Short mmCIF file of C-alpha atoms in Angstrom, two decimals:
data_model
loop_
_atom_site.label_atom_id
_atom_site.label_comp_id
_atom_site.label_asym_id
_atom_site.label_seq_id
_atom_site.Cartn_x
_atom_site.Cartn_y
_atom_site.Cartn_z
CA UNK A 1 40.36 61.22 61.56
CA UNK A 2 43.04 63.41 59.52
CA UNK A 3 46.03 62.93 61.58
CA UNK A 4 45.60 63.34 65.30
CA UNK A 5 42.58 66.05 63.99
CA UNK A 6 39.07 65.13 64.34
CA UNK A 7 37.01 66.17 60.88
CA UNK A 8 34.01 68.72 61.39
CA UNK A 9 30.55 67.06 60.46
CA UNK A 10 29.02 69.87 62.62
CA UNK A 11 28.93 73.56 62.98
CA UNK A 12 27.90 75.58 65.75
CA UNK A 13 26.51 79.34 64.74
CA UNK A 14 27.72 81.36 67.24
CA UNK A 15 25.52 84.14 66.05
CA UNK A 16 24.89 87.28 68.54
CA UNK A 17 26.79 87.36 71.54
CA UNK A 18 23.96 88.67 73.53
CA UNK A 19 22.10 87.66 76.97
CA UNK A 20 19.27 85.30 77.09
CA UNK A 21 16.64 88.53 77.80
CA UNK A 22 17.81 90.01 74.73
CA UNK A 23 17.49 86.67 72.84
CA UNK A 24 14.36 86.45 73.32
CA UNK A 25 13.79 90.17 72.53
CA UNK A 26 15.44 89.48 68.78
CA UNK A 27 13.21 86.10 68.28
CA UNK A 28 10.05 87.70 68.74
CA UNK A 29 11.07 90.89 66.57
CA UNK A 30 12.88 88.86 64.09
CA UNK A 31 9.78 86.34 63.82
CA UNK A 32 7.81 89.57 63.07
CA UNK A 33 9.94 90.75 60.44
CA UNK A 34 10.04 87.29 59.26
CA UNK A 35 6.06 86.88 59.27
CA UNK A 36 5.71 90.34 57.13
CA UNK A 37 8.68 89.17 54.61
CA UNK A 38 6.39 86.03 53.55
CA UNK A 39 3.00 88.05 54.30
CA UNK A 40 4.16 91.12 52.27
CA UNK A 41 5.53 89.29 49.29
CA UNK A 42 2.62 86.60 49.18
CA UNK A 43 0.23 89.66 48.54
CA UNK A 44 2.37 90.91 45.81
CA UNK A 45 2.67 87.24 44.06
CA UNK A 46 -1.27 86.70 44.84
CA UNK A 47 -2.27 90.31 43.50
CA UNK A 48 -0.12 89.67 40.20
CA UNK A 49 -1.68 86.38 39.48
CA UNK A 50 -5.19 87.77 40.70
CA UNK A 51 -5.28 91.03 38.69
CA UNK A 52 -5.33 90.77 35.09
CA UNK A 53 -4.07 93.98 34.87
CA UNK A 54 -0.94 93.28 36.59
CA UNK A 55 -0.11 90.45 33.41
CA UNK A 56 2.45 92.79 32.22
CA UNK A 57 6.24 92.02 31.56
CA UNK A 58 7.24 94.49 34.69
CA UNK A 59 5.08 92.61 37.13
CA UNK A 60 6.14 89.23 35.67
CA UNK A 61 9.33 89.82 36.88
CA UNK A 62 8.58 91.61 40.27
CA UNK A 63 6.86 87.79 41.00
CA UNK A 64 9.60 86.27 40.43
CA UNK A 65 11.53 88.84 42.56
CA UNK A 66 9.11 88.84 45.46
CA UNK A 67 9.61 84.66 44.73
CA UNK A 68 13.59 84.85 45.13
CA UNK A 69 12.74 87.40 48.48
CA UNK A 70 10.58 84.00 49.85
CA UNK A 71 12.61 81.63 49.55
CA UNK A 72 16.11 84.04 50.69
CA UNK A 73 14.43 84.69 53.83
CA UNK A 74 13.36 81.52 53.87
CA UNK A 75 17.18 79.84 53.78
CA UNK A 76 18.46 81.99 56.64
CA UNK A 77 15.63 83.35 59.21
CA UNK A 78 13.74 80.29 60.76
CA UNK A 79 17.60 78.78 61.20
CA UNK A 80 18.43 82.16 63.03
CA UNK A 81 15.34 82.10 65.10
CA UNK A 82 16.44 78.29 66.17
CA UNK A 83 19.38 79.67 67.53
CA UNK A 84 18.52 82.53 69.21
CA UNK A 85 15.78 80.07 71.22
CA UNK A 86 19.04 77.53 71.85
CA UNK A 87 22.53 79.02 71.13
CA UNK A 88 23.71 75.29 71.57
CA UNK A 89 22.37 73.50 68.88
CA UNK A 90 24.22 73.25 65.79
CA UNK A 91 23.62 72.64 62.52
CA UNK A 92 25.25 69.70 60.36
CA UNK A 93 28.07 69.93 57.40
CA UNK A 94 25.60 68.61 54.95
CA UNK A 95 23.31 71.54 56.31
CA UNK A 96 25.67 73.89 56.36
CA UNK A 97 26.89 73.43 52.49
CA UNK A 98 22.96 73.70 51.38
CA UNK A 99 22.65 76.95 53.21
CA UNK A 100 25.60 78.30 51.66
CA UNK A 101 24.57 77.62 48.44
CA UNK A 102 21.07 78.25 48.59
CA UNK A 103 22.15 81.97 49.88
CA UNK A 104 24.48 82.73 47.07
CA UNK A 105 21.94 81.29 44.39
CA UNK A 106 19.37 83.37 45.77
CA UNK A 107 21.69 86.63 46.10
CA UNK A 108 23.08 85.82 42.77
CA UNK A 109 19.39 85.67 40.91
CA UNK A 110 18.07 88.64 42.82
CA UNK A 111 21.04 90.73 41.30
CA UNK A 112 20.49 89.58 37.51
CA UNK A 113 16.27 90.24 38.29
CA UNK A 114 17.17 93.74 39.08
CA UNK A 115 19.34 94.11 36.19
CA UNK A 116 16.17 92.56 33.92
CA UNK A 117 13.82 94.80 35.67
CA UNK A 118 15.88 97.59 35.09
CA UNK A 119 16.34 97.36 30.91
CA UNK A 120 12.61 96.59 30.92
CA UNK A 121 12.17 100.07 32.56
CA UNK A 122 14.94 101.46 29.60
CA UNK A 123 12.67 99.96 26.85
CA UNK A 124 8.94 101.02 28.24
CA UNK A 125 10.19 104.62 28.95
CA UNK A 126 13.06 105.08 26.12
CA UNK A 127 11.52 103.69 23.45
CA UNK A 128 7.85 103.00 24.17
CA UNK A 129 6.54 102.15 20.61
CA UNK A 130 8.58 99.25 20.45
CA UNK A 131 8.20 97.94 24.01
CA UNK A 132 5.35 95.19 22.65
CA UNK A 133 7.55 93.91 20.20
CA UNK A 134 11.23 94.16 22.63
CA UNK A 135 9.59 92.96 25.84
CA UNK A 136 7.23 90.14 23.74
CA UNK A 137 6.63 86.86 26.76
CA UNK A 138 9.19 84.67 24.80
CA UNK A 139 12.06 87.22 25.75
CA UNK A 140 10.54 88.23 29.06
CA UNK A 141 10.48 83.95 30.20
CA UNK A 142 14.31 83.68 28.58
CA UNK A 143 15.32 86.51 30.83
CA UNK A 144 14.22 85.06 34.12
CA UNK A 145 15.09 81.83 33.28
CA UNK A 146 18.62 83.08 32.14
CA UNK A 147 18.47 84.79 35.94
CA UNK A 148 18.06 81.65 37.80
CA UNK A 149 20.11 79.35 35.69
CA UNK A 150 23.06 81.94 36.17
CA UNK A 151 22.12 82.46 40.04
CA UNK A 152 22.47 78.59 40.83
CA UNK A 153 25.25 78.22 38.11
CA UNK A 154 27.80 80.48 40.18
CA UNK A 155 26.50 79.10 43.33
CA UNK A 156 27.50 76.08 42.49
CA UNK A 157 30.92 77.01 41.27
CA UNK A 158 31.47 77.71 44.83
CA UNK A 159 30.05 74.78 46.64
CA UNK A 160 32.34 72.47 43.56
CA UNK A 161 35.60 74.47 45.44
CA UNK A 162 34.39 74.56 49.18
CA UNK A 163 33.36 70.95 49.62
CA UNK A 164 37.01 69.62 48.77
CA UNK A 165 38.32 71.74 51.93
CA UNK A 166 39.08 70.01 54.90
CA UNK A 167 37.27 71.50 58.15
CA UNK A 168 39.07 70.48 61.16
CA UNK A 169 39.72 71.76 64.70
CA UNK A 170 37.01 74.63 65.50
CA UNK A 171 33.37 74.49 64.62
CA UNK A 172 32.32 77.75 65.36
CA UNK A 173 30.96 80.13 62.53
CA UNK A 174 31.14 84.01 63.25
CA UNK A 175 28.11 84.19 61.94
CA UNK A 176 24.18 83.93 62.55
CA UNK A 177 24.32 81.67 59.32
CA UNK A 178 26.71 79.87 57.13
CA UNK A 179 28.02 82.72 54.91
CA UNK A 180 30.71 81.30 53.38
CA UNK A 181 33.57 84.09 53.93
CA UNK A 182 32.76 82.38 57.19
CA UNK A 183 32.94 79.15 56.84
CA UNK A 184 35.83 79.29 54.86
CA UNK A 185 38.03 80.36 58.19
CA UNK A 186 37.62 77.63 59.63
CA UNK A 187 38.99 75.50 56.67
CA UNK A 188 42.68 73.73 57.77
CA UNK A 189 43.80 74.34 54.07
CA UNK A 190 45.20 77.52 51.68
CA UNK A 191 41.91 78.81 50.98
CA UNK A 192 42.74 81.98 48.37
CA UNK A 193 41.46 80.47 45.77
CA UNK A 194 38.05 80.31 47.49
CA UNK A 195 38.26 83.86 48.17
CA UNK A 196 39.43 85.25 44.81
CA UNK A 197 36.56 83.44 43.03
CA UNK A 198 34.41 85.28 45.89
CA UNK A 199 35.49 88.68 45.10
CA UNK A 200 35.29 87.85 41.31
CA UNK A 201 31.81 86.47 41.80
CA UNK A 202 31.06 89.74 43.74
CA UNK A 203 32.34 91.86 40.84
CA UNK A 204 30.49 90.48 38.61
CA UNK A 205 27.36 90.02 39.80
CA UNK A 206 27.32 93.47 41.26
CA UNK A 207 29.63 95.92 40.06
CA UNK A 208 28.95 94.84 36.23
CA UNK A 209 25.27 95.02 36.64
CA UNK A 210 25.03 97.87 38.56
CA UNK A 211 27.30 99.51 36.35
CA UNK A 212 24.59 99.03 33.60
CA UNK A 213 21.63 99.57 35.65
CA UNK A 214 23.29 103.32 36.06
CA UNK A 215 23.83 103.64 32.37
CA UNK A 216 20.03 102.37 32.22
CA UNK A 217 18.55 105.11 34.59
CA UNK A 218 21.08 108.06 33.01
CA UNK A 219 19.43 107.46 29.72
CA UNK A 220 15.80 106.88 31.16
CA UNK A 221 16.61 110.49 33.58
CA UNK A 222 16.82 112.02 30.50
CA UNK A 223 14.13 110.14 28.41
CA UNK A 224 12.35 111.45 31.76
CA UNK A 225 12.96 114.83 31.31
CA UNK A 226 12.12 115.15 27.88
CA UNK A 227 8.58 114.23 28.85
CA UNK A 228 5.84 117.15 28.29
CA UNK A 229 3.04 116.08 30.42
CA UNK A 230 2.94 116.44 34.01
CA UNK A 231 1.01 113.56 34.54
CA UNK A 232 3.26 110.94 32.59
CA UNK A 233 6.30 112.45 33.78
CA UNK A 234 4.95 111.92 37.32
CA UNK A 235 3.80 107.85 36.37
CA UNK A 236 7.47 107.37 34.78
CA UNK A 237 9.55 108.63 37.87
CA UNK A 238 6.76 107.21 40.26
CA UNK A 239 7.55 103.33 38.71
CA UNK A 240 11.46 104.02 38.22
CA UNK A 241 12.01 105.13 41.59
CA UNK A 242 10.18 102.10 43.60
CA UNK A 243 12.70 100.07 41.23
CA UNK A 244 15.65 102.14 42.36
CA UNK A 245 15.13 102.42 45.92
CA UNK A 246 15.41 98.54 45.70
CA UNK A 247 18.26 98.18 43.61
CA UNK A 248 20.08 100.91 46.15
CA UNK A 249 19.44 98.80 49.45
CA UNK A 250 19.92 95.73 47.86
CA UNK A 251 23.30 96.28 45.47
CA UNK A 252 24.31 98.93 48.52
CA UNK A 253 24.29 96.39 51.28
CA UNK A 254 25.93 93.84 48.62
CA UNK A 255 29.13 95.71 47.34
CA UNK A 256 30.00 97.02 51.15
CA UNK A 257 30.09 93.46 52.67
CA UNK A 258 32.27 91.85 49.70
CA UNK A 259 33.46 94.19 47.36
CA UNK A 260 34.94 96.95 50.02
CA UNK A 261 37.66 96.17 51.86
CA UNK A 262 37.60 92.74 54.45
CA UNK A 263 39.59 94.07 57.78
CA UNK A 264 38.73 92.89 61.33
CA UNK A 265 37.63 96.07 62.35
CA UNK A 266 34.60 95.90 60.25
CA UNK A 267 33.75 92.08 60.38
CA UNK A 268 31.38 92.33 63.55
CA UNK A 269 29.51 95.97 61.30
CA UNK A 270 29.62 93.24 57.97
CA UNK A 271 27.36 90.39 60.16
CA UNK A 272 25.01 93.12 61.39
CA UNK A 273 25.04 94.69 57.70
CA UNK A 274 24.42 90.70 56.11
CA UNK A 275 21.04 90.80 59.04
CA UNK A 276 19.85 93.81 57.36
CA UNK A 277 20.49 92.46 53.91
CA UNK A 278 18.59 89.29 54.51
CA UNK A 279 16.10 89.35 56.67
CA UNK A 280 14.67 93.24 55.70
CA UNK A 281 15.45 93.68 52.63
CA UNK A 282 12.86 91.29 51.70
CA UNK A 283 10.31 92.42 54.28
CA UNK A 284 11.00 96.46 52.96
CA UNK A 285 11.16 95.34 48.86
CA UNK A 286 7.07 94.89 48.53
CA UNK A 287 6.54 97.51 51.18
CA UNK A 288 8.09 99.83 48.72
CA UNK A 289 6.66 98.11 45.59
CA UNK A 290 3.07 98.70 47.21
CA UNK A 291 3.68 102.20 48.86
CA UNK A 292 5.35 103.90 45.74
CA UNK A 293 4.09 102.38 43.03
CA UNK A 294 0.04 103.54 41.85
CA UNK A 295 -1.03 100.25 40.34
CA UNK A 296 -0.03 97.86 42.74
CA UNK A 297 -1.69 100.00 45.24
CA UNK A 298 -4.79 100.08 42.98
CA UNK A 299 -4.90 96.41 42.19
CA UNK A 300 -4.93 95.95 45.93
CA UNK A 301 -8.15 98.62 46.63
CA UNK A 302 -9.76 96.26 43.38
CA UNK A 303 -8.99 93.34 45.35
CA UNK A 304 -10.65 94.46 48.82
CA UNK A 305 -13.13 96.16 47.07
CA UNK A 306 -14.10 92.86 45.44
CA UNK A 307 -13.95 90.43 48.29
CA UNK A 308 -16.06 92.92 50.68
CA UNK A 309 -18.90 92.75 47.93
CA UNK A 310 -18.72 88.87 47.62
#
Protein backbone atom coordinates (compact mmCIF):
# COMPACT_ATOMS: atom_id res chain seq x y z
CA UNK A 1 0.00 0.00 0.00
CA UNK A 2 1.39 3.65 -0.93
CA UNK A 3 -0.81 5.77 1.09
CA UNK A 4 -4.48 4.99 0.98
CA UNK A 5 -3.41 3.70 -2.95
CA UNK A 6 -3.30 0.14 -3.70
CA UNK A 7 0.09 -0.69 -5.97
CA UNK A 8 -0.60 -2.30 -9.53
CA UNK A 9 0.90 -5.95 -9.76
CA UNK A 10 -1.58 -6.40 -12.68
CA UNK A 11 -2.57 -4.91 -15.93
CA UNK A 12 -5.56 -5.37 -17.86
CA UNK A 13 -5.11 -4.80 -21.93
CA UNK A 14 -8.02 -3.23 -22.86
CA UNK A 15 -7.14 -3.77 -26.46
CA UNK A 16 -10.09 -3.34 -29.23
CA UNK A 17 -13.20 -2.09 -28.07
CA UNK A 18 -15.14 -4.33 -30.29
CA UNK A 19 -18.18 -6.95 -29.84
CA UNK A 20 -17.64 -10.51 -29.05
CA UNK A 21 -18.68 -11.53 -33.01
CA UNK A 22 -16.02 -9.37 -34.14
CA UNK A 23 -13.55 -10.83 -31.57
CA UNK A 24 -13.72 -13.77 -32.74
CA UNK A 25 -13.55 -12.52 -36.38
CA UNK A 26 -9.89 -10.77 -35.46
CA UNK A 27 -8.62 -14.16 -33.56
CA UNK A 28 -9.08 -16.32 -36.36
CA UNK A 29 -7.59 -13.67 -38.96
CA UNK A 30 -4.97 -12.58 -36.63
CA UNK A 31 -3.99 -16.39 -35.87
CA UNK A 32 -3.65 -16.60 -39.70
CA UNK A 33 -1.47 -13.78 -40.07
CA UNK A 34 0.29 -15.03 -37.12
CA UNK A 35 0.70 -18.73 -38.58
CA UNK A 36 2.22 -17.20 -42.03
CA UNK A 37 4.64 -14.69 -39.94
CA UNK A 38 6.43 -17.92 -38.35
CA UNK A 39 5.63 -20.15 -41.60
CA UNK A 40 6.98 -17.46 -44.01
CA UNK A 41 10.11 -16.59 -42.12
CA UNK A 42 10.94 -20.33 -41.09
CA UNK A 43 11.23 -21.01 -44.95
CA UNK A 44 13.51 -18.14 -45.40
CA UNK A 45 15.84 -19.20 -42.23
CA UNK A 46 15.51 -23.05 -43.47
CA UNK A 47 16.27 -22.15 -47.26
CA UNK A 48 19.44 -20.01 -46.10
CA UNK A 49 20.86 -22.72 -44.01
CA UNK A 50 19.72 -25.40 -46.69
CA UNK A 51 21.12 -23.74 -49.84
CA UNK A 52 24.71 -23.33 -50.06
CA UNK A 53 24.25 -20.78 -52.34
CA UNK A 54 22.41 -18.59 -50.08
CA UNK A 55 25.96 -18.60 -47.58
CA UNK A 56 26.50 -15.12 -48.62
CA UNK A 57 26.95 -12.00 -46.28
CA UNK A 58 23.36 -10.52 -47.63
CA UNK A 59 21.49 -13.64 -46.67
CA UNK A 60 23.42 -13.96 -43.38
CA UNK A 61 21.86 -11.06 -42.30
CA UNK A 62 18.28 -11.47 -43.82
CA UNK A 63 18.39 -14.78 -41.16
CA UNK A 64 18.98 -12.93 -38.63
CA UNK A 65 16.27 -10.43 -39.77
CA UNK A 66 13.64 -13.02 -40.53
CA UNK A 67 15.04 -14.31 -36.70
CA UNK A 68 14.28 -10.75 -35.00
CA UNK A 69 10.61 -10.92 -37.24
CA UNK A 70 10.05 -14.53 -35.08
CA UNK A 71 10.59 -13.72 -32.09
CA UNK A 72 8.75 -9.74 -32.48
CA UNK A 73 5.70 -11.44 -33.46
CA UNK A 74 6.30 -13.78 -31.15
CA UNK A 75 6.36 -11.13 -27.92
CA UNK A 76 3.06 -9.50 -28.89
CA UNK A 77 0.55 -11.80 -31.10
CA UNK A 78 -0.27 -15.06 -29.08
CA UNK A 79 -0.76 -12.38 -25.93
CA UNK A 80 -3.23 -10.44 -28.31
CA UNK A 81 -4.98 -13.53 -29.43
CA UNK A 82 -5.45 -14.39 -25.45
CA UNK A 83 -7.28 -11.40 -25.15
CA UNK A 84 -9.36 -11.17 -27.87
CA UNK A 85 -10.66 -14.98 -26.72
CA UNK A 86 -11.12 -13.31 -22.91
CA UNK A 87 -10.97 -9.46 -22.72
CA UNK A 88 -10.85 -10.11 -18.84
CA UNK A 89 -7.78 -11.67 -18.19
CA UNK A 90 -4.87 -9.66 -17.49
CA UNK A 91 -1.50 -9.95 -17.60
CA UNK A 92 0.99 -9.46 -14.52
CA UNK A 93 3.61 -6.40 -13.79
CA UNK A 94 6.46 -8.79 -14.03
CA UNK A 95 4.81 -9.73 -17.51
CA UNK A 96 4.14 -6.63 -18.49
CA UNK A 97 7.91 -5.15 -17.99
CA UNK A 98 9.30 -8.34 -20.15
CA UNK A 99 6.96 -7.46 -22.95
CA UNK A 100 7.98 -4.02 -22.97
CA UNK A 101 11.36 -4.73 -23.22
CA UNK A 102 11.39 -7.57 -25.35
CA UNK A 103 9.38 -5.19 -27.99
CA UNK A 104 11.81 -2.35 -27.92
CA UNK A 105 14.91 -4.82 -28.13
CA UNK A 106 13.41 -6.39 -30.98
CA UNK A 107 12.31 -2.96 -32.75
CA UNK A 108 15.61 -1.57 -31.79
CA UNK A 109 17.77 -4.61 -33.56
CA UNK A 110 15.49 -4.77 -36.56
CA UNK A 111 16.36 -0.99 -37.22
CA UNK A 112 20.33 -1.39 -36.90
CA UNK A 113 19.81 -4.95 -39.32
CA UNK A 114 18.34 -2.75 -41.91
CA UNK A 115 20.93 -0.21 -41.59
CA UNK A 116 23.70 -3.34 -41.93
CA UNK A 117 21.79 -4.71 -44.78
CA UNK A 118 21.69 -1.57 -46.36
CA UNK A 119 25.79 -0.62 -46.43
CA UNK A 120 26.24 -4.26 -47.47
CA UNK A 121 24.06 -3.38 -50.54
CA UNK A 122 26.48 0.14 -50.85
CA UNK A 123 29.64 -2.09 -50.89
CA UNK A 124 28.41 -5.14 -53.36
CA UNK A 125 26.97 -2.57 -55.88
CA UNK A 126 29.41 0.62 -55.31
CA UNK A 127 32.42 -0.94 -55.10
CA UNK A 128 32.14 -4.60 -56.09
CA UNK A 129 35.90 -5.58 -56.36
CA UNK A 130 36.39 -5.02 -52.88
CA UNK A 131 33.16 -6.49 -51.48
CA UNK A 132 35.22 -10.01 -50.53
CA UNK A 133 37.65 -8.24 -48.68
CA UNK A 134 34.91 -5.25 -46.93
CA UNK A 135 32.12 -7.73 -46.24
CA UNK A 136 34.87 -10.72 -45.09
CA UNK A 137 32.54 -13.18 -42.11
CA UNK A 138 34.62 -11.56 -39.25
CA UNK A 139 33.00 -8.05 -40.07
CA UNK A 140 29.71 -9.47 -41.26
CA UNK A 141 29.34 -11.57 -37.39
CA UNK A 142 30.65 -8.05 -35.58
CA UNK A 143 27.86 -6.27 -37.35
CA UNK A 144 24.98 -8.39 -36.19
CA UNK A 145 26.29 -8.91 -33.04
CA UNK A 146 26.90 -5.06 -32.67
CA UNK A 147 22.88 -5.04 -33.80
CA UNK A 148 21.64 -7.07 -31.00
CA UNK A 149 23.94 -5.93 -28.28
CA UNK A 150 22.76 -2.26 -29.16
CA UNK A 151 18.96 -3.46 -29.58
CA UNK A 152 18.83 -4.97 -25.93
CA UNK A 153 21.32 -2.26 -24.65
CA UNK A 154 18.68 0.67 -25.23
CA UNK A 155 15.94 -1.57 -24.24
CA UNK A 156 17.21 -1.88 -21.21
CA UNK A 157 17.95 1.74 -20.62
CA UNK A 158 14.28 1.98 -20.56
CA UNK A 159 13.15 -0.84 -18.41
CA UNK A 160 16.38 0.65 -15.70
CA UNK A 161 13.90 4.11 -15.74
CA UNK A 162 10.32 2.50 -15.94
CA UNK A 163 10.61 -0.06 -13.17
CA UNK A 164 11.36 2.71 -10.43
CA UNK A 165 7.78 4.31 -11.33
CA UNK A 166 5.10 3.77 -9.11
CA UNK A 167 1.81 2.31 -10.87
CA UNK A 168 -1.12 2.99 -8.79
CA UNK A 169 -4.87 3.57 -9.21
CA UNK A 170 -5.93 2.31 -12.88
CA UNK A 171 -4.73 -0.84 -14.53
CA UNK A 172 -5.93 -0.45 -17.79
CA UNK A 173 -3.45 -0.17 -20.85
CA UNK A 174 -4.85 1.58 -24.10
CA UNK A 175 -3.34 -0.81 -25.80
CA UNK A 176 -3.55 -4.51 -27.30
CA UNK A 177 -0.01 -4.87 -25.62
CA UNK A 178 2.25 -3.20 -23.20
CA UNK A 179 3.82 -0.45 -25.37
CA UNK A 180 5.33 1.55 -23.06
CA UNK A 181 4.06 5.23 -24.16
CA UNK A 182 1.23 3.25 -22.64
CA UNK A 183 2.13 2.04 -19.75
CA UNK A 184 3.79 4.97 -18.78
CA UNK A 185 0.15 6.86 -18.33
CA UNK A 186 -0.74 5.08 -15.93
CA UNK A 187 2.41 5.82 -13.78
CA UNK A 188 1.33 8.14 -10.40
CA UNK A 189 4.76 9.97 -10.86
CA UNK A 190 6.43 12.98 -13.30
CA UNK A 191 7.16 10.74 -16.03
CA UNK A 192 9.10 13.27 -18.75
CA UNK A 193 12.02 11.89 -18.31
CA UNK A 194 10.65 8.53 -19.53
CA UNK A 195 9.35 10.17 -22.48
CA UNK A 196 12.30 12.34 -23.56
CA UNK A 197 14.61 9.28 -23.49
CA UNK A 198 11.67 7.74 -25.76
CA UNK A 199 11.75 10.31 -28.36
CA UNK A 200 15.64 10.36 -28.16
CA UNK A 201 15.69 6.60 -28.48
CA UNK A 202 13.28 7.07 -31.47
CA UNK A 203 15.64 9.58 -33.10
CA UNK A 204 18.23 7.68 -32.99
CA UNK A 205 17.41 4.53 -33.88
CA UNK A 206 15.38 5.78 -36.77
CA UNK A 207 15.93 9.09 -38.01
CA UNK A 208 19.94 8.61 -37.82
CA UNK A 209 19.81 5.36 -39.61
CA UNK A 210 17.46 6.11 -42.01
CA UNK A 211 19.14 9.17 -42.68
CA UNK A 212 22.15 6.99 -43.82
CA UNK A 213 20.31 4.29 -45.41
CA UNK A 214 19.10 7.35 -47.90
CA UNK A 215 22.62 8.54 -48.37
CA UNK A 216 23.31 4.64 -49.01
CA UNK A 217 20.63 4.16 -51.82
CA UNK A 218 21.45 7.94 -53.45
CA UNK A 219 24.92 6.74 -54.07
CA UNK A 220 23.92 3.05 -55.05
CA UNK A 221 20.85 4.96 -57.57
CA UNK A 222 23.58 6.31 -59.18
CA UNK A 223 26.19 3.43 -59.01
CA UNK A 224 22.83 1.90 -60.58
CA UNK A 225 22.62 4.00 -63.34
CA UNK A 226 26.01 3.93 -64.40
CA UNK A 227 25.53 0.24 -65.11
CA UNK A 228 25.79 -0.81 -68.99
CA UNK A 229 24.14 -4.10 -69.09
CA UNK A 230 20.56 -4.59 -69.02
CA UNK A 231 20.71 -7.65 -67.30
CA UNK A 232 22.88 -6.49 -64.20
CA UNK A 233 21.19 -3.33 -63.99
CA UNK A 234 17.93 -5.31 -63.73
CA UNK A 235 19.68 -7.96 -60.79
CA UNK A 236 21.00 -4.68 -58.86
CA UNK A 237 17.57 -2.77 -58.66
CA UNK A 238 15.72 -6.23 -58.40
CA UNK A 239 17.85 -6.99 -54.81
CA UNK A 240 17.87 -3.15 -53.68
CA UNK A 241 14.33 -2.71 -54.02
CA UNK A 242 13.05 -5.97 -51.94
CA UNK A 243 15.51 -4.26 -49.28
CA UNK A 244 13.79 -0.92 -49.62
CA UNK A 245 10.28 -1.81 -49.69
CA UNK A 246 11.16 -3.23 -46.17
CA UNK A 247 13.03 -0.54 -44.79
CA UNK A 248 9.90 1.87 -46.07
CA UNK A 249 7.09 -0.14 -44.11
CA UNK A 250 9.14 -0.81 -41.37
CA UNK A 251 11.10 2.80 -40.59
CA UNK A 252 7.56 4.38 -42.11
CA UNK A 253 5.30 2.82 -39.56
CA UNK A 254 8.21 3.57 -36.87
CA UNK A 255 8.86 7.42 -37.20
CA UNK A 256 4.83 8.16 -37.51
CA UNK A 257 3.95 6.45 -34.15
CA UNK A 258 6.96 8.13 -32.08
CA UNK A 259 8.74 10.58 -33.87
CA UNK A 260 5.52 12.69 -35.32
CA UNK A 261 3.62 14.46 -33.17
CA UNK A 262 1.69 12.50 -29.87
CA UNK A 263 -1.98 14.32 -29.74
CA UNK A 264 -5.18 12.49 -28.68
CA UNK A 265 -6.65 12.75 -31.87
CA UNK A 266 -4.29 10.33 -33.35
CA UNK A 267 -3.68 7.88 -30.35
CA UNK A 268 -6.63 5.40 -31.29
CA UNK A 269 -4.90 5.69 -35.61
CA UNK A 270 -1.17 5.11 -33.55
CA UNK A 271 -2.62 1.52 -31.82
CA UNK A 272 -4.10 0.44 -35.15
CA UNK A 273 -0.76 1.74 -36.95
CA UNK A 274 1.55 -0.32 -33.91
CA UNK A 275 -1.05 -3.73 -35.20
CA UNK A 276 0.17 -3.19 -38.59
CA UNK A 277 3.74 -2.68 -37.52
CA UNK A 278 3.86 -5.85 -35.53
CA UNK A 279 1.95 -8.36 -36.46
CA UNK A 280 2.34 -7.77 -40.66
CA UNK A 281 5.21 -6.41 -41.05
CA UNK A 282 6.77 -9.60 -40.24
CA UNK A 283 4.26 -11.76 -42.10
CA UNK A 284 4.78 -9.17 -45.49
CA UNK A 285 8.99 -8.89 -44.92
CA UNK A 286 9.74 -12.65 -46.43
CA UNK A 287 6.73 -12.38 -48.68
CA UNK A 288 8.60 -9.61 -50.30
CA UNK A 289 12.09 -11.14 -49.81
CA UNK A 290 10.71 -14.32 -51.78
CA UNK A 291 8.42 -12.49 -54.38
CA UNK A 292 11.04 -9.78 -55.49
CA UNK A 293 14.08 -11.14 -55.05
CA UNK A 294 15.38 -14.03 -58.06
CA UNK A 295 17.53 -16.19 -55.83
CA UNK A 296 15.51 -16.73 -52.98
CA UNK A 297 12.83 -17.65 -55.33
CA UNK A 298 15.29 -20.01 -57.09
CA UNK A 299 16.72 -21.59 -53.99
CA UNK A 300 13.14 -22.40 -53.17
CA UNK A 301 12.25 -24.19 -56.91
CA UNK A 302 16.00 -26.14 -55.95
CA UNK A 303 14.51 -27.05 -52.80
CA UNK A 304 11.05 -28.56 -54.13
CA UNK A 305 12.69 -29.74 -56.97
CA UNK A 306 14.94 -31.80 -54.70
CA UNK A 307 12.56 -33.17 -52.16
CA UNK A 308 9.96 -34.31 -55.03
CA UNK A 309 12.93 -36.48 -56.51
CA UNK A 310 13.90 -37.97 -53.04
Amino acid sequence: MVGNQTVVTEFLLLGFPLGPRMQVLLFGLFSLFYTFTLLGNGAILGLICLDPRLHTPMYFFLSHLAMVDIAYACNTVPRMLLNLLDPAMPISFGGCMTQTFLFLAFAHTECLLLVVMSYDRYVAICQPLRYSSIMGWRVCITLVAISWILGVFLALVHLILLLPLPFCGSQKVNHFFCEIMAVLKLACADTHINEVMVLAGAVSVLVGPLSSIVVSYAHILCAILKIHSGEGRQKAFSTCSSHLCVVGLFYGTAIIMYVGPQNGNSKEQKKYLLLFHSLLNPMLNPLIYSLRNREVKHALQRMLLKERAS
